[in-house]
Short mmCIF file of C-alpha atoms and ligand atoms in Angstrom, two decimals:
data_model
loop_
_atom_site.label_atom_id
_atom_site.label_comp_id
_atom_site.label_asym_id
_atom_site.label_seq_id
_atom_site.Cartn_x
_atom_site.Cartn_y
_atom_site.Cartn_z
CA MET A 1 -15.34 -16.51 -20.11
CA ASN A 2 -16.15 -13.06 -21.40
CA ILE A 3 -19.05 -10.28 -19.64
CA HIS A 4 -20.82 -7.58 -21.32
CA TYR A 5 -21.85 -4.47 -18.68
CA LYS A 6 -22.09 -0.46 -20.16
CA ASN A 7 -20.21 -0.84 -23.58
CA THR A 8 -18.02 -2.75 -22.08
CA ILE A 9 -16.81 -6.65 -23.39
CA ILE A 10 -15.09 -8.67 -21.22
CA LYS A 11 -13.14 -10.95 -20.18
CA THR A 12 -12.40 -12.74 -17.02
CA ASN A 13 -9.77 -16.29 -15.68
CA HIS A 14 -9.47 -18.44 -13.38
CA HIS A 15 -6.73 -16.82 -11.12
CA VAL A 16 -8.66 -13.50 -10.10
CA TYR A 17 -12.91 -12.08 -8.86
CA GLU A 18 -15.33 -12.77 -10.84
CA PRO A 19 -16.59 -9.96 -11.57
CA ALA A 20 -20.03 -9.63 -8.63
CA GLU A 21 -23.42 -7.59 -7.08
CA ASP A 22 -20.25 -5.81 -5.50
CA SER A 23 -18.89 -5.28 -8.17
CA PHE A 24 -21.48 -3.98 -10.40
CA LEU A 25 -23.02 -1.74 -7.42
CA LEU A 26 -19.23 0.28 -7.51
CA ALA A 27 -19.18 0.79 -11.11
CA GLU A 28 -22.45 2.64 -11.05
CA ALA A 29 -21.50 4.21 -7.59
CA ALA A 30 -18.46 5.08 -9.95
CA LEU A 31 -20.48 6.32 -13.48
CA ASP A 32 -22.50 8.54 -10.58
CA GLN A 33 -19.90 10.05 -9.51
CA ILE A 34 -17.35 11.22 -12.51
CA LYS A 35 -18.27 13.83 -13.79
CA GLY A 36 -15.62 15.18 -16.46
CA SER A 37 -11.59 13.97 -16.81
CA GLU A 38 -10.93 13.08 -13.36
CA ARG A 39 -7.80 11.23 -12.38
CA ILE A 40 -8.45 7.88 -11.39
CA LEU A 41 -7.19 4.65 -9.06
CA GLU A 42 -8.17 2.19 -8.62
CA VAL A 43 -7.15 0.21 -6.63
CA GLY A 44 -7.50 -3.90 -6.44
CA CYS A 45 -8.73 -3.32 -9.92
CA GLY A 46 -9.39 -8.13 -10.26
CA SER A 47 -10.37 -8.15 -14.29
CA GLY A 48 -10.75 -4.99 -14.61
CA ILE A 49 -14.79 -4.62 -15.42
CA ILE A 50 -15.29 -1.56 -12.82
CA SER A 51 -12.00 0.67 -14.61
CA ALA A 52 -13.08 -0.53 -18.15
CA VAL A 53 -16.86 0.52 -18.00
CA ILE A 54 -15.36 4.35 -16.54
CA LYS A 55 -13.01 4.02 -19.34
CA ASN A 56 -15.67 2.95 -22.17
CA ASN A 57 -19.09 5.48 -20.84
CA THR A 58 -16.70 9.24 -19.39
CA GLY A 59 -13.77 11.26 -20.57
CA ALA A 60 -11.38 9.99 -17.05
CA ARG A 61 -8.30 8.85 -16.90
CA VAL A 62 -7.90 5.42 -15.39
CA THR A 63 -5.06 3.34 -13.48
CA GLY A 64 -6.08 -0.18 -11.87
CA ILE A 65 -3.06 -1.61 -9.88
CA ASP A 66 -3.41 -5.24 -7.70
CA ILE A 67 -1.56 -7.47 -5.87
CA ASN A 68 -2.28 -10.41 -8.52
CA PRO A 69 -0.65 -10.25 -11.51
CA TYR A 70 -3.03 -11.91 -12.56
CA ALA A 71 -5.52 -9.46 -11.71
CA ALA A 72 -3.39 -6.95 -13.64
CA ALA A 73 -2.43 -9.61 -17.15
CA CYS A 74 -6.35 -9.59 -17.05
CA THR A 75 -7.50 -5.64 -16.82
CA ARG A 76 -4.38 -4.73 -18.77
CA ASP A 77 -6.33 -7.44 -21.70
CA ASN A 78 -9.48 -5.77 -21.01
CA GLY A 79 -8.42 -2.14 -21.76
CA VAL A 80 -6.61 -0.68 -19.10
CA GLU A 81 -3.33 0.22 -17.86
CA ALA A 82 -3.01 -1.44 -14.87
CA ILE A 83 0.52 -2.60 -12.94
CA ARG A 84 1.98 -4.71 -9.66
CA GLY A 85 1.87 -3.88 -6.00
CA ASP A 86 0.18 -4.46 -2.66
CA LEU A 87 -2.01 -1.19 -2.54
CA LEU A 88 -1.17 2.19 -2.80
CA ASN A 89 3.28 1.17 -2.22
CA CYS A 90 4.31 1.68 -5.98
CA ILE A 91 2.17 4.20 -7.00
CA ARG A 92 2.84 8.32 -7.47
CA GLY A 93 0.88 11.65 -8.42
CA LYS A 94 -2.09 12.55 -6.55
CA PHE A 95 -6.13 10.74 -7.80
CA ASP A 96 -8.89 12.89 -7.70
CA ILE A 97 -10.50 9.58 -7.35
CA ILE A 98 -10.05 6.90 -6.05
CA ILE A 99 -11.69 3.41 -6.03
CA PHE A 100 -11.68 -0.29 -4.10
CA ASN A 101 -14.27 -2.98 -3.88
CA PRO A 102 -11.30 -4.17 -1.26
CA PRO A 103 -11.15 -7.64 -0.07
CA TYR A 104 -13.26 -7.68 3.21
CA LEU A 105 -14.72 -10.91 4.44
CA PRO A 106 -14.09 -12.05 8.23
CA THR A 107 -10.82 -14.99 7.19
CA ASP A 108 -9.80 -17.83 10.49
CA GLU A 109 -6.66 -19.03 9.25
CA SER A 110 -8.06 -22.87 8.82
CA GLU A 111 -10.67 -21.13 6.86
CA ARG A 112 -7.29 -19.34 4.52
CA THR A 113 -6.92 -21.37 1.01
CA LYS A 114 -3.10 -20.42 -0.71
CA ASP A 115 -4.53 -18.92 -4.23
CA TRP A 116 -5.33 -15.81 -5.78
CA ILE A 117 -9.12 -15.95 -4.48
CA ASN A 118 -8.71 -15.98 -1.11
CA ILE A 119 -6.10 -13.13 -1.71
CA ALA A 120 -9.99 -11.60 -3.70
CA LEU A 121 -11.53 -11.49 -0.24
CA ASP A 122 -9.95 -12.47 3.04
CA GLY A 123 -9.76 -8.83 5.56
CA GLY A 124 -8.19 -11.12 7.57
CA SER A 125 -10.08 -12.24 11.60
CA ASP A 126 -11.91 -9.25 11.25
CA GLY A 127 -12.78 -8.62 7.33
CA ARG A 128 -10.96 -4.71 7.33
CA GLN A 129 -7.08 -5.44 8.56
CA ILE A 130 -7.00 -4.69 4.63
CA ILE A 131 -9.16 -1.99 4.42
CA ASN A 132 -7.98 -0.54 7.87
CA ARG A 133 -3.92 0.02 6.11
CA PHE A 134 -5.62 1.05 3.03
CA LEU A 135 -7.48 3.97 4.92
CA GLU A 136 -3.91 4.36 6.77
CA ASP A 137 -2.41 5.75 3.47
CA ALA A 138 -4.95 6.84 1.00
CA GLY A 139 -5.01 10.71 1.96
CA SER A 140 -2.37 11.27 0.47
CA TYR A 141 -2.74 9.83 -3.15
CA LEU A 142 -6.02 12.35 -3.75
CA VAL A 143 -6.14 15.58 -4.36
CA ASP A 144 -7.60 18.46 -1.77
CA ASN A 145 -11.31 17.38 -1.65
CA GLY A 146 -10.36 14.41 -3.56
CA ARG A 147 -12.50 11.10 -2.85
CA ILE A 148 -12.12 7.62 -1.75
CA LEU A 149 -15.33 5.50 -2.96
CA MET A 150 -15.22 2.07 -1.40
CA LEU A 151 -17.36 -0.97 -1.77
CA LEU A 152 -18.36 -2.42 2.05
CA SER A 153 -20.26 -5.32 3.87
CA SER A 154 -22.19 -5.60 6.54
CA PHE A 155 -19.94 -8.53 6.90
CA THR A 156 -16.90 -5.86 7.39
CA GLY A 157 -18.33 -4.16 10.46
CA ILE A 158 -19.58 -0.73 8.56
CA GLU A 159 -19.56 1.99 11.20
CA LYS A 160 -15.91 0.63 12.31
CA VAL A 161 -14.80 1.48 8.78
CA LYS A 162 -16.43 5.11 8.58
CA SER A 163 -15.39 5.61 12.02
CA LYS A 164 -12.66 5.31 11.32
CA MET A 165 -12.61 7.23 7.95
CA LYS A 166 -14.16 10.18 10.51
CA SER A 167 -11.13 9.74 12.20
CA LEU A 168 -8.75 9.95 9.29
CA GLY A 169 -10.22 13.63 8.60
CA TYR A 170 -12.44 12.05 6.12
CA GLU A 171 -16.81 13.12 5.88
CA ILE A 172 -19.11 10.34 4.78
CA GLU A 173 -21.89 10.00 2.30
CA GLU A 174 -23.44 6.23 1.95
CA LYS A 175 -24.10 6.53 -1.77
CA ASN A 176 -25.88 3.08 -3.71
CA THR A 177 -26.93 -0.56 -1.90
CA GLU A 178 -27.74 -3.54 -2.50
CA ARG A 179 -29.22 -6.89 -0.15
CA ILE A 180 -27.78 -10.08 -1.72
CA SER A 181 -29.28 -12.71 0.24
CA PHE A 182 -27.89 -12.05 4.17
CA GLU A 183 -25.79 -9.70 3.47
CA GLN A 184 -26.18 -5.57 2.40
CA LEU A 185 -23.76 -4.42 -0.12
CA LEU A 186 -23.20 0.02 0.31
CA VAL A 187 -20.65 2.19 -1.31
CA ILE A 188 -19.37 5.17 0.45
CA ALA A 189 -17.80 7.85 -0.52
CA ALA A 190 -15.00 9.80 1.70
CA THR A 191 -14.26 13.32 0.95
CA LYS A 192 -10.99 13.82 2.61
CA ILE A 193 -11.68 17.48 4.00
CA ARG A 194 -7.66 17.95 6.11
C1 SAM B 1 -13.26 -8.49 -4.40
S1 SAM B 1 -11.70 -8.09 -5.61
C2 SAM B 1 -12.55 -6.86 -6.20
C3 SAM B 1 -11.91 -7.39 -7.64
C4 SAM B 1 -12.94 -5.81 -8.40
N1 SAM B 1 -12.64 -4.95 -7.70
C5 SAM B 1 -14.13 -5.98 -8.78
O1 SAM B 1 -14.99 -5.35 -8.27
O2 SAM B 1 -15.03 -7.00 -9.75
C6 SAM B 1 -10.78 -7.76 -4.17
C7 SAM B 1 -9.13 -7.20 -5.52
O3 SAM B 1 -7.51 -6.68 -3.92
C8 SAM B 1 -7.41 -7.04 -4.91
N2 SAM B 1 -5.85 -7.50 -3.37
C9 SAM B 1 -5.93 -7.81 -2.38
N3 SAM B 1 -5.77 -7.74 -1.31
C10 SAM B 1 -4.73 -6.46 -1.53
C11 SAM B 1 -3.42 -5.29 -2.15
N4 SAM B 1 -2.96 -5.42 -1.22
N5 SAM B 1 -2.85 -4.42 -2.98
C12 SAM B 1 -3.42 -4.42 -4.75
N6 SAM B 1 -4.82 -5.11 -4.66
C13 SAM B 1 -4.66 -6.30 -3.89
C14 SAM B 1 -7.01 -8.83 -4.90
O4 SAM B 1 -6.08 -9.74 -5.76
C15 SAM B 1 -8.80 -8.73 -5.79
O5 SAM B 1 -8.44 -8.32 -6.89
#
């Protein structure tokens, strides 16, 4: 299937998260934030929709990383440089903005499936397992005053994520938000101030 969105055509793959409201909300927030030739990393790039939209609508330089090999390949097919890796483990260098639409759904053992789509959604029992692991390391990959742009959901415990960010030395701003049925989506910009 092809998705047409903001000067971009995205080819999807059935092993890869299909772009949804969260992807579009974060892509819009990213376009609002990017002003020039920032260096950008997208963690969990999936189909590459957010990175490709950035590449096609701004002067920023963008790289993607995803633990799912089909996602890294799909992102490359959609015109963005991408590698396979676990969060930031194989990343070198520093970035102006790191973007992440993480797996954020609270998921119990009984709900878990053995496929790549589970990896895209499964945030562990509280929904914050991958988010917390990412936040512990992200500061080392940001320039001074660099930012994280992250999608959060009311299912994930937004206040708990904000507290974690503050305790790690980030200043937080709430950006784009959207209600989808029983779920509130929110983009947080977290700027590294120490
Ligand atoms: C909710 S999807 C978002 C995909 C895409 N960015 C979008 O917005 O449409 C989450 C993505 O994170 C990836 N992911 C999950 N755990 C990861 C990890 N430990 N390291 C890197 N990527 C991971 C998944 O494979 C999936 O592609």
